[in-house]
Coordinates of C-alpha atoms in Angstrom, one line a residue:
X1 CA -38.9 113.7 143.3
X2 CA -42.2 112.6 145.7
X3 CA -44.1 114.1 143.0
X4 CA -42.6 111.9 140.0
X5 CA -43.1 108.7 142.3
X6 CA -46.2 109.4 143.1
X7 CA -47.1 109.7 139.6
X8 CA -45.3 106.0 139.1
X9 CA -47.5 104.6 141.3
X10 CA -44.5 103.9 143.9
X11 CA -46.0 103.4 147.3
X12 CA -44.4 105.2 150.4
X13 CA -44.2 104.4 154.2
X14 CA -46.8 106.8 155.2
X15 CA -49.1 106.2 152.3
X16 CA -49.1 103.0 153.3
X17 CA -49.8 102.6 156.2
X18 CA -52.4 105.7 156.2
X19 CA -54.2 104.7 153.2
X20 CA -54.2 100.8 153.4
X21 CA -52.5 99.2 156.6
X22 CA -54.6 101.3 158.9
X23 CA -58.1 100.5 157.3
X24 CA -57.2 97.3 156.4
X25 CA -55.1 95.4 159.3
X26 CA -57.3 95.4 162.6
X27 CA -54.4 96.2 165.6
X28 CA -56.4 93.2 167.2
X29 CA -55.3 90.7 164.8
X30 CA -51.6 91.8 164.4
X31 CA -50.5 89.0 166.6
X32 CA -52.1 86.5 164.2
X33 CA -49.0 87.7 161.7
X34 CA -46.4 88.6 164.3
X35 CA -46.2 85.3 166.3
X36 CA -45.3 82.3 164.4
X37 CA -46.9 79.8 166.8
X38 CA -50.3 81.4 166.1
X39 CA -49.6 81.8 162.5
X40 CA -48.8 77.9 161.9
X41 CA -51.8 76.9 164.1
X42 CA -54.0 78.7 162.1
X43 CA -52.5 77.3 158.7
X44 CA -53.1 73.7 160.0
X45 CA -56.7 74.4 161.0
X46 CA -57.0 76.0 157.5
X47 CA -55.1 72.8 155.8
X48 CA -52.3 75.6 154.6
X49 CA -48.9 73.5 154.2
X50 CA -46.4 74.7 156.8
X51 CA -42.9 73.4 158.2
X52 CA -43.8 70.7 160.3
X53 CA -43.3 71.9 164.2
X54 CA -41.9 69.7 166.5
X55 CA -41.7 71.4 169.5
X56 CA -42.5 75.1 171.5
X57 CA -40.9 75.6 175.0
X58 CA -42.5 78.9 176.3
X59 CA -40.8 79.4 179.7
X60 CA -37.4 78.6 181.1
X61 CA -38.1 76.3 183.4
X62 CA -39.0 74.0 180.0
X63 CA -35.6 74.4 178.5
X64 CA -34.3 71.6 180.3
X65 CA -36.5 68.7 178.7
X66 CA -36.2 70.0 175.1
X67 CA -34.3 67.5 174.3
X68 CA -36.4 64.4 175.2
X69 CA -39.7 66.8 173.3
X70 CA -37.4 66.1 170.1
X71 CA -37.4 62.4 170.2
X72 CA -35.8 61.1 167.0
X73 CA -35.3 64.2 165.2
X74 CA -31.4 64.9 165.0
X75 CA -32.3 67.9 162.6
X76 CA -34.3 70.7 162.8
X77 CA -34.3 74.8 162.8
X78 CA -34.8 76.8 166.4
X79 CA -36.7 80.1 165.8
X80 CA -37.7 82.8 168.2
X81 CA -41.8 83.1 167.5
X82 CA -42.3 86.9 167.2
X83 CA -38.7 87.1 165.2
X84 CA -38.0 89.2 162.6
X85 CA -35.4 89.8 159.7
X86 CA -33.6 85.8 160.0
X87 CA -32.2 87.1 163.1
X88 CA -31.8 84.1 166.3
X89 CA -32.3 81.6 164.0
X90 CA -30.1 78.5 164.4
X91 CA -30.2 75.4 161.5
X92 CA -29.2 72.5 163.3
X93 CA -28.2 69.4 161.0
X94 CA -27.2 67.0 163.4
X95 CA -27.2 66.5 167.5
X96 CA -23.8 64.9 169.1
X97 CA -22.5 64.4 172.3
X98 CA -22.4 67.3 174.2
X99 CA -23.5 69.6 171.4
X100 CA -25.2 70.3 168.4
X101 CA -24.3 70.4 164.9
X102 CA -25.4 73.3 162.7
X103 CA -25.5 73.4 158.6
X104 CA -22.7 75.0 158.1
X105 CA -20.5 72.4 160.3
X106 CA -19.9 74.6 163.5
X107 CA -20.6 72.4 166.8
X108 CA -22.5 74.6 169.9
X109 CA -21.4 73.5 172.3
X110 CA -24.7 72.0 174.7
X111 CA -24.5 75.3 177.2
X112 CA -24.1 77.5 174.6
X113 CA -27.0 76.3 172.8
X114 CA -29.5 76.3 176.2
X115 CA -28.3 79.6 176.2
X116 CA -29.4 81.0 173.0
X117 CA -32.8 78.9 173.7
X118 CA -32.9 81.3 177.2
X119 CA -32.2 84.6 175.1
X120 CA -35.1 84.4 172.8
X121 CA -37.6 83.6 175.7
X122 CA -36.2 86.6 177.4
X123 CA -37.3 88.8 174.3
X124 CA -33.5 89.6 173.0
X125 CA -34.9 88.7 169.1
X126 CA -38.3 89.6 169.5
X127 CA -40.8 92.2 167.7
X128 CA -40.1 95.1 170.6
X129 CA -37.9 93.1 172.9
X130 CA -40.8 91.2 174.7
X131 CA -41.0 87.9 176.0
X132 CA -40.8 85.4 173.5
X133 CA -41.2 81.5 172.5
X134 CA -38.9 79.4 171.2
X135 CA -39.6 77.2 168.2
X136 CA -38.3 73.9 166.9
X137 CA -39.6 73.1 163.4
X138 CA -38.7 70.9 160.7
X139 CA -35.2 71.9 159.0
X140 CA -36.2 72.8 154.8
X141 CA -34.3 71.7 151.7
X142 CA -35.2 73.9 149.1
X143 CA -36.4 72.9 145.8
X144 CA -33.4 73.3 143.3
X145 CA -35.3 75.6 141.2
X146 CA -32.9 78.3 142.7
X147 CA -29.7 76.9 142.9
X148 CA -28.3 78.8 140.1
X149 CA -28.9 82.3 141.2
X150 CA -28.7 81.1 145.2
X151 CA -25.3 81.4 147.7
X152 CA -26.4 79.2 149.9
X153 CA -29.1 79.6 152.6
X154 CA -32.8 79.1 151.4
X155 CA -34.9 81.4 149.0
X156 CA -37.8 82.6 149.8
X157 CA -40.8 84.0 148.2
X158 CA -43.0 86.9 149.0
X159 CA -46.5 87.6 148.2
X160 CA -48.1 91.1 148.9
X161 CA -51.7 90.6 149.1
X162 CA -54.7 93.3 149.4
X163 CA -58.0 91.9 150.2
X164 CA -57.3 88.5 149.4
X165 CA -56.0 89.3 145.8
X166 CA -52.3 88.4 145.3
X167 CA -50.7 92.0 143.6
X168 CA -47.0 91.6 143.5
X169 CA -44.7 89.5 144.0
X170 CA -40.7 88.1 144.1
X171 CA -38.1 86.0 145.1
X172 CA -35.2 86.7 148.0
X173 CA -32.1 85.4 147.2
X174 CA -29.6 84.9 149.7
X175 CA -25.9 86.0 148.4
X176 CA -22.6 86.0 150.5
X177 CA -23.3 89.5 151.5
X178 CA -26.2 88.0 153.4
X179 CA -24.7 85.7 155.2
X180 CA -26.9 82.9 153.2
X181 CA -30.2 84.4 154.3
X182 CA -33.1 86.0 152.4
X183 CA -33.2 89.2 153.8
X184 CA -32.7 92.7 152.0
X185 CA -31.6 94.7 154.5
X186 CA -28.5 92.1 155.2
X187 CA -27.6 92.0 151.5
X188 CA -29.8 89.7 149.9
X189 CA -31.3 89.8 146.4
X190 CA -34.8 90.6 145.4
X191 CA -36.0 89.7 142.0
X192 CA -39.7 90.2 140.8
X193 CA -42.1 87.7 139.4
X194 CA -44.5 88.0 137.2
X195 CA -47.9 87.2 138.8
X196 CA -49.6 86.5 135.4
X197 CA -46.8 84.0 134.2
X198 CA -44.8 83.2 137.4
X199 CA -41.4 84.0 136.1
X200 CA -38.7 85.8 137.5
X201 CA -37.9 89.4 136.3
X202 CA -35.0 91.6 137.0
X203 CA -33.6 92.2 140.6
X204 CA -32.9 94.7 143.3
X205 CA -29.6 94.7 145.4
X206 CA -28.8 97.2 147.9
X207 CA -31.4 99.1 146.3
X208 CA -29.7 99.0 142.9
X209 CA -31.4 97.4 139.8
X210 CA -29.3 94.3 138.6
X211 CA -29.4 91.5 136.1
X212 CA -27.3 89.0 137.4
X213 CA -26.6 87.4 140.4
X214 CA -23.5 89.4 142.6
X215 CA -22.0 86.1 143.5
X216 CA -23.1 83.1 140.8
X217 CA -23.1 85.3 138.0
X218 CA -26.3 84.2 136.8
X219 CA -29.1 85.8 135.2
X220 CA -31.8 86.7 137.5
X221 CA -34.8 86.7 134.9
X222 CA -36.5 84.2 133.4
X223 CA -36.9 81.3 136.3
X224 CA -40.5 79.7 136.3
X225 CA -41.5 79.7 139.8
X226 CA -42.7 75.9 139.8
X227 CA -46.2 75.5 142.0
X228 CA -47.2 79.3 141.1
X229 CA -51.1 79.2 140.7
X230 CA -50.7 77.3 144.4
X231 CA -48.7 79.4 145.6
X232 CA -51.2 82.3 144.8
X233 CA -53.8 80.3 146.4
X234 CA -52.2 79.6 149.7
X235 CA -51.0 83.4 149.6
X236 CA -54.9 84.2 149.2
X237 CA -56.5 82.1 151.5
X238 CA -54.1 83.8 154.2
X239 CA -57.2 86.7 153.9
X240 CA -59.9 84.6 155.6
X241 CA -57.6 82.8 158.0
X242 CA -56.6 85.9 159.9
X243 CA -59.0 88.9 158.5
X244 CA -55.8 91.3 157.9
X245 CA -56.5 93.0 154.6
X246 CA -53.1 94.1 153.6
X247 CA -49.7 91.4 154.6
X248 CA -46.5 90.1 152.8
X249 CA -47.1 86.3 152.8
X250 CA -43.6 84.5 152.7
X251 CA -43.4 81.1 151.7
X252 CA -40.8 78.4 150.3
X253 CA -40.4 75.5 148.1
X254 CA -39.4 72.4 150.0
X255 CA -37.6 69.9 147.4
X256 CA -39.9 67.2 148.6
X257 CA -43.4 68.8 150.1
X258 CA -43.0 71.6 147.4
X259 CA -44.3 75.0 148.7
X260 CA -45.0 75.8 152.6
X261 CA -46.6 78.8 154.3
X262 CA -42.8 80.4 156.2
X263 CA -44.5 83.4 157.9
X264 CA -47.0 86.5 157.8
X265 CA -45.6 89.7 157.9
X266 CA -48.7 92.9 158.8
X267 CA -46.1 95.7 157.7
X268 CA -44.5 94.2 154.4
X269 CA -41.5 96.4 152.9
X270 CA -41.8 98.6 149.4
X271 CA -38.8 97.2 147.9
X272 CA -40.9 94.8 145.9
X273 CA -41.8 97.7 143.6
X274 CA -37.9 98.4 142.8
X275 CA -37.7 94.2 142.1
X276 CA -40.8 94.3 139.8
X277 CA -40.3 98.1 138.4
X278 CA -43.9 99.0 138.8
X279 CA -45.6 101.1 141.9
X280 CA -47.9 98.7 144.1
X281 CA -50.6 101.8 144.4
X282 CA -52.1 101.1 140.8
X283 CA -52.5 97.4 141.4
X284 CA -53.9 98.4 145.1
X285 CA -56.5 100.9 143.4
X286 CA -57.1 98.3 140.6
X287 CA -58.2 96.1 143.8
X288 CA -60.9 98.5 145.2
X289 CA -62.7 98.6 141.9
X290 CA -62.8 95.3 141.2
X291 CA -65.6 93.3 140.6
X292 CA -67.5 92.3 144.2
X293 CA -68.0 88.2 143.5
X294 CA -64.4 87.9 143.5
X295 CA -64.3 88.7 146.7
X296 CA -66.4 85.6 147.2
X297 CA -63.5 83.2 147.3
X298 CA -59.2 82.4 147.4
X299 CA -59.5 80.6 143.9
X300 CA -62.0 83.7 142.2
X301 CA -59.7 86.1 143.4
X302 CA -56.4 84.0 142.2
X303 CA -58.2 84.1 138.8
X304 CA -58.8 87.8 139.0
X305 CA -55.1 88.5 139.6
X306 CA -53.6 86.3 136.6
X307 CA -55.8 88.3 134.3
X308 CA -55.0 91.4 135.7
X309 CA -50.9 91.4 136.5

């Protein structure tokens, strides 16, 4: 079975992280990736669109003023920085007295809410359960381009990139099984996009090939990803902003800012081969022998990738 995958070109846990993440991901820079705080910092300073952030308390002796650090904004999402998988995030549409109001129309009550702030300081959410910030950014309303094949929540898309050269690529969908969030391992969908024409392919669910979507009943393939070349661009410029060689890049199409920079990710999963139906480790070796000036820049190595996948 290893044998035929390997011959596919599938990419496996250990190959990948012997045989890329280790050579190409300096342990110095993981934070860069893991900490969202540092990650949207960096994107400003490199003029990479991102959620706009209103606030970071980093202590809990700063809880109490959050409020007042939020001025006019009645809506906004709460995120622990060094999160991972959707989990502690809380999408707050409105603030009332005595509470808060979140998308889907449950109230937190006020105490209940300082109280999830307190948890992700403490670590509960965090990348091995260590001290964490929490962050209050602008709330997203997604471009509709994904309505169809979308049970509520907010798609997202990831971009696995190797040296600076986007490689593979595809869209989470959030379905009922997920809860409305675009994560794989909770149920969402995962559908593959062409790199060279930026249109959906078929889909992975639960690790099964599909067509459709489970819950709209809508075909999967065929969507053009509107903003693709950009979002290829922004995906490569990640490379010289934090010098890791090999990350998922997840980003998102705001309906009125079109796409942002969501997060970094040093350790991206393999299911994006399933979505697209081709191994990543062809497209990775296709990447060490390419030609050295595309190296030279983000829009040379876009260029190089369109032509290539």
């Amino acid at each position: 079975m290893m044998r035929t995958l390997r011959k596919a070109g599938v990419l496996g846990m250990n190959d990948r992280n012997a045989s890329f993440i280790l050579d190409s991901n300096p342990r110095a820079r993981y934070p860069l990736a893991d900490d969202k705080v540092l990650t949207k910092r960096l994107a400003l300073a490199h003029k990479i669109p991102t959620p706009a952030l209103y606030h970071v308390v980093e202590h809990h002796g700063d809880i109490k003023g959050f409020e007042g650090k939020l001025n006019e904004h009645k809506e906004f999402a709460l995120k622990p920085s060094r999160g991972s998988g959707g989990n502690g995030i809380v999408l707050i549409k409105d603030r009332i007295k005595g509470g808060f109001v979140k998308q889907s129309g449950e109230v937190i009550p006020h105490a209940d809410f300082i109280y999830h702030i307190s948890g992700i300081l403490s670590g509960i959410y965090s990348l091995g359960g260590h001290e964490d910030k929490a962050i209050f950014e602008a709330l997203i309303y997604p471009d509709p381009v994904f309505a169809a094949v979308t049970y509520g929540g907010v798609p997202d898309i990831r971009i696995i990139v190797f040296r600076g050269v986007p490689v593979m690529g595809m869209v989470r969908l959030p379905t009922k099984a997920s809860d409305g969030k675009a994560n794989l391992h909770q149920g969402a969908i995962g559908a593959g996009i062409e790199i060279k024409s930026g249109k959906t392919l078929t889909a992975v669910h639960r690790s099964k090939v599909i067509t459709h979507h489970p819950d709209t009943g809508n075909p999967v393939s065929g969507i053009q990803v509107p903003d693709w070349r950009k979002m290829l661009h922004m995906a490569a410029q990640v490379y010289e902003m934090t010098g890791l060689g090999y990350m998922g890049i997840d980003l998102i199409i705001d309906k009125e800012r079109g796409p942002l920079l969501l997060e970094l990710n040093a350790r991206p999963g393999l299911a994006i081969q399933l979505a697209n139906r081709v191994g990543l480790r062809g497209r990775l070796e296709k990447v060490c022998q390419a030609p050295q000036e595309i190296f030279e820049a983000p829009e040379k190595r876009v260029s190089w990738a369109l032509e290539n996948f």
